[in-house]
Amino acid sequence: MGRNYVIVSGKGGVGKTTFTANLGIALSKLNKSVVVVEGDIGLNNLDVALNLEDHIIYDMYDVVQGKCNVQKSLVSYNENLFLMPSISLATSSITSKQFFEITNELKNIFEYVLIDCPAGIEGGFHRAVIGGDEAIIVCTPTIASIRDAYKVSRVLSSYNNIRQSLVVNRLISELVADNKMLSPTDIANATKLPLLGVIPEEQRIALGSTIDKITKKCNVIEAYDIIANNIENGEKKIYNFQKDYSNIFHKVRSIFK
Ligand code: ADP
Ligand code: MG
């Protein structure tokens, strides 16, 4: 039986969809079977993040309507990673119970079920998190995002005992070193959440690339690999963002030597 991870944030635009897609890829590199599920029904982005939008034939709404079974609706990204799409605008036509049943069925097929949840804490959010075994709360180092991460964590705690952890996305190490950006430890303390990982700001990700399409050795790939390893092996390593800064510092020093 697999585990069901809900990826949430409260605030929109912090990188949930990007994180879901790339964590799926990182886990698939460990030879784990993974399905990423579009939980933002009606405002799907996960298919775009994985560049699979032209390969969708059936979606979650077709499963609900009995037009196809769960397996038939899945779209393959690689041999280990699949997408459960939800592209129709019939947002309110999928009930929480139906969503729960489908994601539960996916746990029988895959080791990891990663659900990309909608922003906010309204109906669509509750439907998406209902079957979660664990929650990963994604936030960026901004006050609004941190406050919403804390609030979403409170909402989750209020109705079940789902295990929660924090991922700080888009960290710029130079700004942390200059005391211009909050550090991951500050953010973990403010949200009262255990830190699962840190992901640096990376232009190629902002331009829509996934980690497997970045050919050069790159910090963001390492950061995702560490998180996948933490999840799979129960480790508690955190990507050493300070090394990015010390590398730059070192380069500057060597110029002036
Ligand atoms: P959400 O699903 O939370 O609304 P998205 O995944 O759509 O957020 O990401 C919002 C924007 O942030 C996208 O343009 C995405 O490319 C960018 N982004 C996400 N993670 C990073 C990163 N580590 N570095 C740079 N840009 C990022
Ligand atoms: Mg999204």
XYZ file of N, CA and C and ligand atoms in Angstrom:
799
model
N 0.847 -1.217 0.000
C 0.000 0.000 0.000
C 0.870 1.250 0.000
N 0.612 2.155 -0.939
C 1.419 3.375 -1.030
C 0.998 4.432 -0.019
N 1.706 5.556 -0.091
C 1.363 6.677 0.794
C 0.912 7.862 -0.034
N -0.012 8.585 0.571
C -0.655 9.685 -0.115
C -0.173 11.019 0.484
N 0.550 11.809 -0.336
C 1.098 13.101 0.125
C 0.292 14.230 -0.509
N -0.217 15.125 0.330
C -0.899 16.294 -0.230
C 0.060 17.486 -0.174
N 0.183 18.180 -1.304
C 1.104 19.314 -1.416
C 0.252 20.582 -1.330
N 0.429 21.343 -0.270
C -0.444 22.494 0.000
C 0.404 23.744 0.292
N -0.272 24.903 0.376
C 0.486 26.125 0.683
C -0.350 27.246 1.296
N -1.649 27.216 1.089
C -2.445 28.391 1.439
C -2.345 29.411 0.317
N -1.199 30.054 0.212
C -0.997 31.075 -0.823
C -0.740 30.437 -2.192
N -1.218 31.081 -3.246
C -0.950 30.594 -4.599
C 0.401 31.081 -5.104
N 0.899 30.413 -6.113
C 2.106 30.883 -6.797
C 3.414 30.659 -6.062
N 3.422 29.788 -5.054
C 4.666 29.576 -4.293
C 5.483 28.400 -4.844
N 4.870 27.602 -5.739
C 5.618 26.510 -6.352
C 5.089 25.113 -6.052
N 3.839 24.994 -5.637
C 3.271 23.662 -5.352
C 3.315 22.735 -6.570
N 2.833 23.256 -7.693
C 2.753 22.409 -8.887
C 4.158 22.026 -9.365
N 5.041 23.007 -9.359
C 6.438 22.760 -9.750
C 7.049 21.710 -8.826
N 6.770 21.850 -7.535
C 7.320 20.923 -6.548
C 6.763 19.517 -6.755
N 5.458 19.412 -6.952
C 4.827 18.097 -7.132
C 5.439 17.376 -8.332
N 5.559 18.115 -9.447
C 6.108 17.511 -10.671
C 7.555 17.056 -10.456
N 8.365 17.919 -9.868
C 9.797 17.597 -9.733
C 10.077 16.584 -8.630
N 9.274 16.595 -7.570
C 9.439 15.558 -6.553
C 9.061 14.202 -7.152
N 8.013 14.198 -7.986
C 7.622 12.965 -8.682
C 8.786 12.437 -9.519
N 9.451 13.332 -10.228
C 10.588 12.935 -11.074
C 11.731 12.419 -10.193
N 12.016 13.134 -9.091
C 13.122 12.727 -8.204
C 12.844 11.351 -7.587
N 11.605 11.089 -7.188
C 11.263 9.776 -6.621
C 11.313 8.690 -7.700
N 10.922 9.059 -8.915
C 10.955 8.058 -9.999
C 12.401 7.674 -10.323
N 13.340 8.618 -10.110
C 14.766 8.301 -10.325
C 15.264 7.269 -9.309
N 14.575 7.202 -8.150
C 14.940 6.206 -7.123
C 14.244 4.868 -7.388
N 13.658 4.772 -8.589
C 12.936 3.557 -8.993
C 11.674 3.300 -8.190
N 11.076 4.354 -7.703
C 9.807 4.233 -6.979
C 8.674 4.463 -7.974
N 7.549 3.778 -7.756
C 6.402 4.037 -8.633
C 5.609 5.205 -8.055
N 5.351 6.181 -8.897
C 4.769 7.444 -8.439
C 3.630 7.867 -9.360
N 2.559 8.370 -8.746
C 1.538 9.055 -9.543
C 1.356 10.453 -8.969
N 1.344 11.441 -9.859
C 1.039 12.802 -9.421
C -0.402 13.094 -9.834
N -1.165 13.625 -8.905
C -2.603 13.781 -9.117
C -2.957 15.267 -9.182
N -3.707 15.634 -10.203
C -4.194 17.012 -10.314
C -5.315 17.229 -9.312
N -5.013 17.955 -8.247
C -6.040 18.221 -7.247
C -6.660 19.594 -7.429
N -6.092 20.379 -8.338
C -6.612 21.722 -8.608
C -7.596 21.601 -9.771
N -8.731 20.973 -9.466
C -9.675 20.600 -10.519
C -10.279 21.851 -11.161
N -10.187 21.907 -12.481
C -10.694 23.072 -13.210
C -9.599 24.076 -13.524
N -8.542 24.091 -12.721
C -7.430 25.017 -12.991
C -6.125 24.227 -13.078
N -6.191 23.144 -13.864
C -5.052 22.230 -13.946
C -3.788 22.880 -14.499
N -2.668 22.569 -13.866
C -1.354 23.041 -14.303
C -0.326 21.928 -14.327
N -0.637 20.844 -13.602
C 0.349 19.777 -13.438
C 0.701 19.132 -14.782
N -0.316 18.979 -15.650
C -0.066 18.438 -16.993
C 0.904 19.331 -17.764
N 0.766 20.642 -17.575
C 1.651 21.588 -18.271
C 3.063 21.497 -17.683
N 3.150 21.429 -16.338
C 4.464 21.349 -15.686
C 5.247 20.140 -16.194
N 4.534 19.049 -16.501
C 5.207 17.835 -16.969
C 5.200 17.727 -18.498
N 4.684 18.774 -19.148
C 4.637 18.795 -20.614
C 3.839 17.607 -21.183
N 2.752 17.273 -20.510
C 1.949 16.119 -20.930
C 0.570 16.530 -21.449
N 0.349 17.837 -21.581
C -1.018 18.284 -21.886
C -1.554 17.741 -23.207
N -0.664 17.432 -24.159
C -1.135 16.920 -25.450
C -1.341 15.401 -25.441
N -1.068 14.772 -24.294
C -1.158 13.305 -24.238
C -2.372 12.819 -23.445
N -3.205 13.768 -22.995
C -4.343 13.386 -22.152
C -5.515 12.934 -23.019
N -6.025 11.753 -22.718
C -7.206 11.259 -23.447
C -8.415 11.252 -22.501
N -8.226 10.650 -21.315
C -9.288 10.639 -20.299
C -8.787 11.398 -19.076
N -9.724 11.870 -18.242
C -9.307 12.522 -17.004
C -10.156 12.025 -15.836
N -9.938 12.639 -14.669
C -10.607 12.181 -13.452
C -12.140 12.236 -13.588
N -12.623 13.223 -14.300
C -14.073 13.354 -14.476
C -14.626 12.170 -15.285
N -13.846 11.693 -16.252
C -14.272 10.514 -17.016
C -14.348 9.288 -16.112
N -13.414 9.191 -15.155
C -13.428 8.061 -14.202
C -14.699 8.149 -13.355
N -14.988 9.368 -12.867
C -16.176 9.577 -12.030
C -17.450 9.230 -12.802
N -17.466 9.556 -14.069
C -18.656 9.291 -14.893
C -18.751 7.847 -15.376
N -17.721 7.075 -15.066
C -17.720 5.661 -15.469
C -17.324 5.455 -16.924
N -16.745 6.485 -17.557
C -16.344 6.335 -18.973
C -15.068 5.512 -19.117
N -14.269 5.488 -18.046
C -13.046 4.675 -18.074
C -12.661 4.348 -16.636
N -11.728 3.400 -16.488
C -11.279 3.115 -15.121
C -10.044 3.961 -14.784
N -9.596 3.878 -13.533
C -8.485 4.713 -13.070
C -7.243 4.506 -13.945
N -6.896 3.229 -14.191
C -5.675 2.934 -14.964
C -5.697 3.600 -16.337
N -6.860 3.560 -16.963
C -6.964 4.081 -18.330
C -6.787 5.600 -18.389
N -7.081 6.264 -17.278
C -6.977 7.729 -17.286
C -5.542 8.211 -17.072
N -4.644 7.309 -16.680
C -3.280 7.733 -16.338
C -2.444 8.009 -17.589
N -1.599 9.018 -17.475
C -0.708 9.374 -18.586
C 0.722 9.127 -18.127
N 1.494 8.429 -18.954
C 2.859 8.073 -18.547
C 3.837 9.215 -18.830
N 4.668 9.527 -17.830
C 5.761 10.490 -18.030
C 7.051 9.728 -18.297
N 7.318 8.741 -17.437
C 8.391 7.779 -17.703
C 7.912 6.439 -17.143
N 8.773 5.427 -17.127
C 8.250 4.101 -16.747
C 7.782 4.040 -15.299
N 8.253 4.960 -14.461
C 7.857 4.950 -13.044
C 6.851 6.032 -12.667
N 6.747 7.049 -13.480
C 5.950 8.234 -13.099
C 4.752 8.432 -14.028
N 3.573 8.581 -13.394
C 2.329 8.770 -14.154
C 1.574 9.998 -13.637
N 0.749 10.532 -14.506
C -0.105 11.679 -14.144
C -1.563 11.242 -14.159
N -2.296 11.616 -13.092
C -3.758 11.479 -13.115
C -4.296 12.878 -13.406
N -4.722 13.125 -14.662
C -5.130 14.485 -15.013
C -6.555 14.820 -14.590
N -6.814 16.100 -14.534
C -8.171 16.564 -14.323
C -8.303 17.866 -15.085
N -8.829 17.770 -16.304
C -8.789 18.938 -17.186
C -10.151 19.581 -17.398
N -11.225 18.847 -17.028
C -12.541 19.409 -17.333
C -12.885 20.526 -16.352
N -13.773 21.385 -16.784
C -14.161 22.523 -15.938
C -15.270 22.153 -14.961
N -15.581 20.861 -14.898
C -16.688 20.414 -14.042
C -16.226 20.362 -12.589
N -15.746 21.494 -12.089
C -15.098 21.527 -10.781
C -15.942 20.929 -9.662
N -17.223 21.289 -9.632
C -18.030 20.841 -8.500
C -18.638 19.465 -8.739
N -18.363 18.872 -9.921
C -18.983 17.576 -10.221
C -18.237 16.414 -9.600
N -17.042 16.660 -9.092
C -16.306 15.589 -8.420
C -16.432 15.839 -6.916
N -17.037 14.897 -6.226
C -17.249 15.098 -4.788
C -15.998 14.682 -4.006
N -15.952 15.084 -2.739
C -14.834 14.703 -1.868
C -14.739 13.187 -1.772
N -15.906 12.537 -1.701
C -15.933 11.074 -1.567
C -15.330 10.422 -2.815
N -15.722 10.931 -3.976
C -15.187 10.368 -5.222
C -13.679 10.601 -5.327
N -13.244 11.793 -4.944
C -11.814 12.109 -4.992
C -11.050 11.171 -4.056
N -11.621 10.980 -2.880
C -11.000 10.100 -1.882
C -10.891 8.671 -2.417
N -11.988 8.193 -3.029
C -11.982 6.814 -3.535
C -10.941 6.624 -4.634
N -10.840 7.615 -5.506
C -9.866 7.494 -6.614
C -8.435 7.521 -6.071
N -8.128 8.465 -5.168
C -6.750 8.554 -4.658
C -6.414 7.335 -3.791
N -7.423 6.796 -3.137
C -7.210 5.588 -2.344
C -6.901 4.395 -3.242
N -7.608 4.329 -4.363
C -7.346 3.250 -5.326
C -5.924 3.377 -5.882
N -5.484 4.608 -6.083
C -4.125 4.821 -6.605
C -3.060 4.309 -5.630
N -3.390 4.345 -4.332
C -2.436 3.845 -3.327
C -2.208 2.336 -3.461
N -3.182 1.652 -4.072
C -2.998 0.206 -4.298
C -2.078 -0.070 -5.482
N -1.901 0.933 -6.327
C -1.112 0.726 -7.552
C 0.304 1.310 -7.399
N 0.398 2.457 -6.708
C 1.673 3.194 -6.657
C 2.225 3.270 -5.224
N 3.567 3.420 -5.153
C 4.187 3.591 -3.836
C 3.975 5.017 -3.316
N 3.968 5.967 -4.245
C 3.754 7.364 -3.851
C 2.625 7.983 -4.666
N 1.681 8.582 -3.960
C 0.601 9.336 -4.601
C 0.795 10.787 -4.153
N 1.174 11.663 -5.095
C 1.445 13.068 -4.748
C 0.311 13.921 -5.297
N -0.408 14.592 -4.419
C -1.580 15.369 -4.853
C -1.282 16.856 -4.824
N -1.333 17.464 -5.995
C -1.110 18.911 -6.121
C -2.427 19.614 -5.777
N -2.467 20.229 -4.600
C -3.733 20.797 -4.095
C -3.905 22.250 -4.534
N -5.151 22.726 -4.558
C -5.363 24.130 -4.904
C -4.935 25.056 -3.768
N -4.669 26.311 -4.113
C -4.387 27.314 -3.079
C -5.680 27.582 -2.309
N -5.556 28.307 -1.209
C -6.744 28.654 -0.427
C -7.099 27.553 0.554
N -8.196 27.802 1.282
C -8.660 26.797 2.256
C -10.178 26.594 2.098
N -10.611 26.721 0.827
C -12.045 26.578 0.543
C -12.370 25.121 0.180
N -13.530 24.941 -0.457
C -14.025 23.593 -0.753
C -13.055 22.715 -1.531
N -12.476 23.276 -2.597
C -11.564 22.495 -3.450
C -10.354 22.008 -2.670
N -9.903 22.824 -1.732
C -8.767 22.445 -0.881
C -9.152 21.238 -0.020
N -10.312 21.308 0.614
C -10.746 20.226 1.512
C -10.927 18.920 0.746
N -11.484 19.026 -0.458
C -11.663 17.815 -1.280
C -10.297 17.175 -1.584
N -9.310 18.036 -1.892
C -8.010 17.497 -2.302
C -7.225 16.883 -1.139
N -7.398 17.413 0.081
C -6.566 16.928 1.200
C -7.219 15.786 1.984
N -8.461 15.474 1.607
C -9.244 14.564 2.455
C -8.564 13.208 2.716
N -7.887 12.676 1.698
C -7.315 11.336 1.900
C -5.828 11.353 2.217
N -5.302 12.509 2.585
C -3.848 12.620 2.757
C -3.324 11.854 3.966
N -2.237 11.105 3.753
C -1.541 10.487 4.888
C -0.532 11.477 5.457
N 0.047 12.292 4.569
C 1.041 13.275 4.994
C 0.829 14.551 4.184
N 1.178 15.692 4.794
C 1.070 16.961 4.069
C 2.445 17.595 3.946
N 2.757 18.081 2.754
C 3.973 18.875 2.564
C 3.510 20.299 2.279
N 3.906 21.207 3.165
C 3.495 22.596 3.022
C 4.642 23.355 2.363
N 4.351 23.912 1.189
C 5.383 24.627 0.428
C 5.229 26.111 0.704
N 6.348 26.785 0.984
C 6.256 28.246 1.081
C 7.528 28.886 0.553
N 7.436 30.146 0.247
C 8.609 30.914 -0.191
C 9.026 31.813 0.975
N 10.237 32.368 0.936
C 10.682 33.186 2.081
C 10.054 34.589 2.070
N 8.747 34.658 2.058
C 8.057 35.952 2.116
C 7.041 35.879 3.262
N 6.768 37.038 3.855
C 5.882 37.065 5.031
C 4.493 36.502 4.694
N 3.934 36.930 3.560
C 2.572 36.489 3.209
C 2.523 34.974 3.057
N 3.523 34.428 2.400
C 3.539 32.980 2.173
C 3.726 32.214 3.483
N 4.577 32.743 4.364
C 4.838 32.074 5.649
C 3.582 32.106 6.524
N 2.919 33.254 6.538
C 1.691 33.373 7.339
C 0.633 32.387 6.833
N 0.506 32.275 5.499
C -0.498 31.362 4.951
C -0.116 29.897 5.184
N 1.187 29.620 5.170
C 1.644 28.250 5.458
C 1.243 27.873 6.883
N 1.435 28.804 7.793
C 1.068 28.559 9.196
C -0.434 28.324 9.322
N -1.214 29.169 8.611
C -2.672 29.039 8.705
C -3.155 27.721 8.116
N -2.587 27.349 6.989
C -3.018 26.104 6.358
C -2.657 24.909 7.249
N -1.540 25.029 7.924
C -1.128 23.973 8.848
C -2.130 23.854 10.002
N -2.600 24.996 10.477
C -3.616 24.998 11.557
C -4.916 24.349 11.068
N -5.301 24.683 9.845
C -6.537 24.110 9.293
C -6.403 22.588 9.212
N -5.260 22.124 8.725
C -5.058 20.677 8.601
C -5.093 20.001 9.971
N -4.450 20.640 10.949
C -4.410 20.043 12.298
C -5.799 19.991 12.913
N -6.668 20.932 12.492
C -7.965 21.020 13.162
C -8.885 19.856 12.827
N -8.649 19.182 11.701
C -9.593 18.099 11.439
C -9.007 16.717 11.211
N -7.722 16.591 11.211
C -7.163 15.243 11.321
C -5.715 15.308 11.781
N -5.148 14.144 11.991
C -3.795 14.103 12.554
C -2.732 13.916 11.500
N -2.969 14.445 10.354
C -2.056 14.284 9.231
C -0.661 14.823 9.594
N 0.371 14.039 9.244
C 1.730 14.487 9.542
C 2.122 15.607 8.584
N 2.741 16.645 9.095
C 3.024 17.819 8.259
C 4.516 18.130 8.248
N 5.008 18.580 7.089
C 6.387 19.064 7.039
C 6.467 20.228 6.052
N 7.585 20.939 6.125
C 7.725 22.212 5.395
C 8.813 22.130 4.330
N 8.513 22.698 3.157
C 9.548 22.888 2.135
C 9.639 24.378 1.834
N 10.843 24.921 1.956
C 11.059 26.331 1.620
C 11.586 26.392 0.193
N 10.811 27.014 -0.671
C 11.139 27.056 -2.101
C 11.649 28.447 -2.477
N 12.460 28.498 -3.512
C 12.967 29.750 -4.107
C 13.881 30.527 -3.158
N 14.693 29.787 -2.421
C 15.608 30.445 -1.486
C 16.810 31.031 -2.245
N 17.174 32.245 -1.882
C 18.353 32.892 -2.494
C 19.398 33.045 -1.392
N 20.415 32.202 -1.457
C 21.348 32.090 -0.325
C 22.082 33.390 -0.022
N 22.441 34.151 -1.078
C 23.156 35.422 -0.846
C 22.300 36.364 -0.008
N 20.995 36.358 -0.278
C 20.108 37.267 0.465
C 19.967 36.815 1.918
N 19.982 35.519 2.142
C 19.924 35.016 3.528
C 21.202 35.425 4.252
N 22.342 35.265 3.567
C 23.631 35.615 4.188
C 23.707 37.109 4.495
N 23.045 37.927 3.677
C 23.028 39.389 3.890
C 21.914 39.822 4.844
N 21.244 38.858 5.452
C 20.114 39.152 6.338
C 18.973 39.887 5.645
N 18.844 39.648 4.332
C 17.755 40.310 3.598
C 16.627 39.332 3.298
N 16.863 38.070 3.589
C 15.821 37.056 3.382
C 15.809 36.155 4.611
N 14.619 35.752 5.022
C 14.518 34.851 6.183
C 15.185 33.511 5.870
N 15.800 32.923 6.860
C 16.460 31.626 6.649
C 15.429 30.510 6.802
N 15.710 29.319 6.271
C 14.795 28.193 6.434
C 14.507 27.892 7.905
N 15.514 28.057 8.778
C 15.284 27.796 10.208
C 14.302 28.817 10.782
N 14.469 30.102 10.413
C 13.508 31.128 10.859
C 12.095 30.742 10.440
N 11.976 30.279 9.196
C 10.645 29.983 8.644
C 10.044 28.749 9.333
N 10.890 27.743 9.569
C 10.411 26.546 10.270
C 9.944 26.914 11.678
N 10.692 27.799 12.351
C 10.291 28.232 13.703
C 8.977 29.014 13.655
N 8.857 29.906 12.663
C 7.654 30.741 12.576
C 6.415 29.907 12.287
N 6.570 28.879 11.479
C 5.403 28.061 11.107
C 5.209 26.880 12.065
N 6.188 26.665 12.933
C 6.171 25.528 13.873
C 6.100 24.188 13.132
N 6.776 24.133 11.981
C 6.745 22.903 11.178
C 8.151 22.328 11.038
N 8.288 21.003 11.020
C 9.607 20.419 10.777
C 10.017 20.621 9.315
N 11.280 20.955 9.120
C 11.774 21.259 7.774
C 12.092 19.966 7.017
N 11.412 19.768 5.884
C 11.704 18.598 5.049
C 12.753 18.933 3.997
N 12.762 20.191 3.558
C 13.728 20.527 2.517
C 13.752 21.991 2.146
N 14.827 22.328 1.407
C 15.029 23.691 0.920
C 15.362 23.591 -0.568
N 14.722 24.432 -1.373
C 14.990 24.430 -2.814
C 15.434 25.826 -3.241
N 16.588 25.918 -3.897
C 17.059 27.251 -4.281
C 16.289 27.828 -5.473
N 16.346 29.124 -5.586
C 15.817 29.812 -6.768
C 16.630 29.350 -7.975
N 15.965 29.018 -9.045
C 16.681 28.536 -10.235
C 15.951 29.032 -11.487
N 16.686 29.789 -12.283
C 16.083 30.418 -13.458
C 15.482 29.388 -14.430
N 16.172 28.262 -14.589
C 15.681 27.270 -15.551
C 14.352 26.661 -15.103
N 14.154 26.577 -13.777
C 12.861 26.105 -13.265
C 11.805 27.186 -13.534
N 12.182 28.456 -13.291
C 11.234 29.559 -13.543
C 10.820 29.587 -15.010
N 11.705 29.143 -15.895
C 11.384 29.142 -17.325
C 10.621 27.884 -17.741
N 10.312 27.019 -16.776
C 9.426 25.884 -17.067
C 10.127 24.552 -17.233
N 11.431 24.508 -16.991
C 12.146 23.235 -17.127
C 11.881 22.344 -15.907
N 11.912 21.036 -16.104
C 11.878 20.115 -14.970
C 13.314 19.641 -14.707
N 13.555 19.068 -13.519
C 14.946 18.752 -13.142
C 15.614 17.750 -14.087
N 14.831 16.868 -14.682
C 15.443 15.875 -15.582
C 15.820 16.470 -16.934
N 15.349 17.682 -17.224
C 15.671 18.318 -18.511
C 16.865 19.271 -18.366
N 17.314 19.467 -17.117
C 18.484 20.334 -16.903
C 19.716 19.437 -17.051
N 20.527 19.737 -18.044
C 21.616 18.807 -18.356
C 22.852 19.044 -17.487
N 23.114 20.322 -17.153
C 24.311 20.599 -16.334
C 24.059 20.241 -14.876
N 25.131 19.952 -14.146
C 25.028 19.731 -12.707
C 24.445 21.008 -12.088
N 23.482 20.855 -11.235
C 22.752 22.047 -10.814
C 22.232 21.863 -9.393
N 22.319 22.936 -8.587
C 21.926 22.859 -7.179
C 20.476 22.415 -6.986
N 19.608 22.853 -7.895
C 18.194 22.540 -7.710
C 17.947 21.027 -7.858
N 18.726 20.374 -8.687
C 18.585 18.911 -8.852
C 18.990 18.237 -7.545
N 20.131 18.685 -7.000
C 20.610 18.126 -5.730
C 19.565 18.333 -4.624
N 18.981 19.528 -4.597
C 17.992 19.845 -3.555
C 16.787 18.905 -3.637
N 16.310 18.642 -4.846
C 15.174 17.722 -5.014
C 15.570 16.283 -4.665
N 16.791 15.895 -5.061
C 17.241 14.525 -4.749
C 17.317 14.314 -3.236
N 17.766 15.335 -2.522
C 17.863 15.216 -1.053
C 16.459 15.026 -0.453
N 15.493 15.794 -0.942
C 14.128 15.683 -0.399
C 13.547 14.290 -0.695
N 13.757 13.810 -1.932
C 13.239 12.471 -2.295
C 13.867 11.420 -1.383
N 15.156 11.574 -1.113
C 15.864 10.652 -0.233
C 15.359 10.730 1.203
N 15.092 11.942 1.666
C 14.536 12.108 3.018
C 13.209 11.371 3.140
N 12.373 11.509 2.113
C 11.048 10.885 2.155
C 11.180 9.363 2.078
N 11.992 8.895 1.163
C 12.091 7.446 0.934
C 12.840 6.739 2.064
N 13.901 7.371 2.550
C 14.746 6.681 3.536
C 14.617 7.230 4.946
N 13.696 8.146 5.145
C 13.484 8.713 6.479
C 14.673 9.512 6.968
N 15.487 10.018 6.026
C 16.635 10.832 6.456
C 16.187 12.262 6.722
N 17.069 13.042 7.322
C 16.685 14.421 7.650
C 17.736 15.405 7.147
N 18.265 15.112 5.950
C 19.299 16.017 5.400
C 18.619 17.258 4.837
N 19.324 18.375 4.928
C 18.811 19.598 4.328
C 19.864 20.100 3.341
N 19.404 20.462 2.152
C 20.305 21.003 1.133
C 21.108 22.167 1.718
N 22.422 22.095 1.541
C 23.305 23.091 2.152
C 23.327 24.375 1.313
N 22.332 25.218 1.541
C 22.212 26.433 0.724
C 23.361 27.406 0.984
N 23.996 27.296 2.166
C 25.081 28.229 2.480
C 26.275 28.036 1.554
N 26.392 26.800 1.015
C 27.542 26.542 0.146
C 27.442 27.363 -1.155
N 26.210 27.646 -1.622
C 26.060 28.483 -2.822
C 26.698 29.833 -2.567
N 26.422 30.341 -1.365
C 26.928 31.664 -1.039
C 28.442 31.622 -0.883
N 28.954 30.591 -0.165
C 30.392 30.569 0.061
C 31.144 30.357 -1.249
N 30.519 29.657 -2.228
C 31.166 29.511 -3.537
C 31.361 30.863 -4.203
N 30.298 31.675 -4.145
C 30.358 33.001 -4.765
C 31.401 33.841 -4.041
N 31.364 33.774 -2.728
C 32.285 34.524 -1.892
C 33.726 34.139 -2.234
N 33.906 32.821 -2.402
C 35.217 32.289 -2.718
C 35.691 32.823 -4.074
N 34.766 32.822 -5.041
C 35.115 33.312 -6.387
C 35.547 34.763 -6.325
N 34.776 35.574 -5.592
C 35.094 37.008 -5.493
C 36.461 37.183 -4.848
N 36.702 36.411 -3.791
C 38.000 36.522 -3.096
C 39.142 36.164 -4.032
N 38.932 35.109 -4.867
C 40.029 34.683 -5.716
C 40.319 35.711 -6.818
N 39.287 36.475 -7.224
C 39.497 37.521 -8.224
C 40.443 38.589 -7.679
N 40.255 38.921 -6.381
C 41.023 40.022 -5.792
C 42.318 39.571 -5.127
N 42.660 38.297 -5.280
C 43.890 37.786 -4.634
C 45.127 38.398 -5.257
P 1.655 27.111 -7.378
O 1.334 25.763 -7.908
O 1.927 27.113 -5.905
O 0.648 28.145 -7.753
P 3.737 27.099 -9.389
O 4.325 25.755 -9.246
O 2.806 27.317 -10.527
O 3.039 27.579 -8.029
O 4.973 28.099 -9.450
C 4.801 29.508 -9.572
C 5.973 30.065 -10.348
O 7.181 29.897 -9.591
C 6.209 29.359 -11.688
O 6.489 30.332 -12.671
C 7.423 28.488 -11.426
O 8.207 28.276 -12.585
C 8.184 29.321 -10.406
N 9.081 28.512 -9.544
C 8.746 27.484 -8.747
N 9.836 26.984 -8.108
C 10.898 27.741 -8.513
C 12.308 27.749 -8.216
N 12.867 26.883 -7.347
N 13.078 28.688 -8.826
C 12.531 29.576 -9.695
N 11.229 29.615 -10.019
C 10.411 28.730 -9.432
Mg -0.474 25.128 -8.929
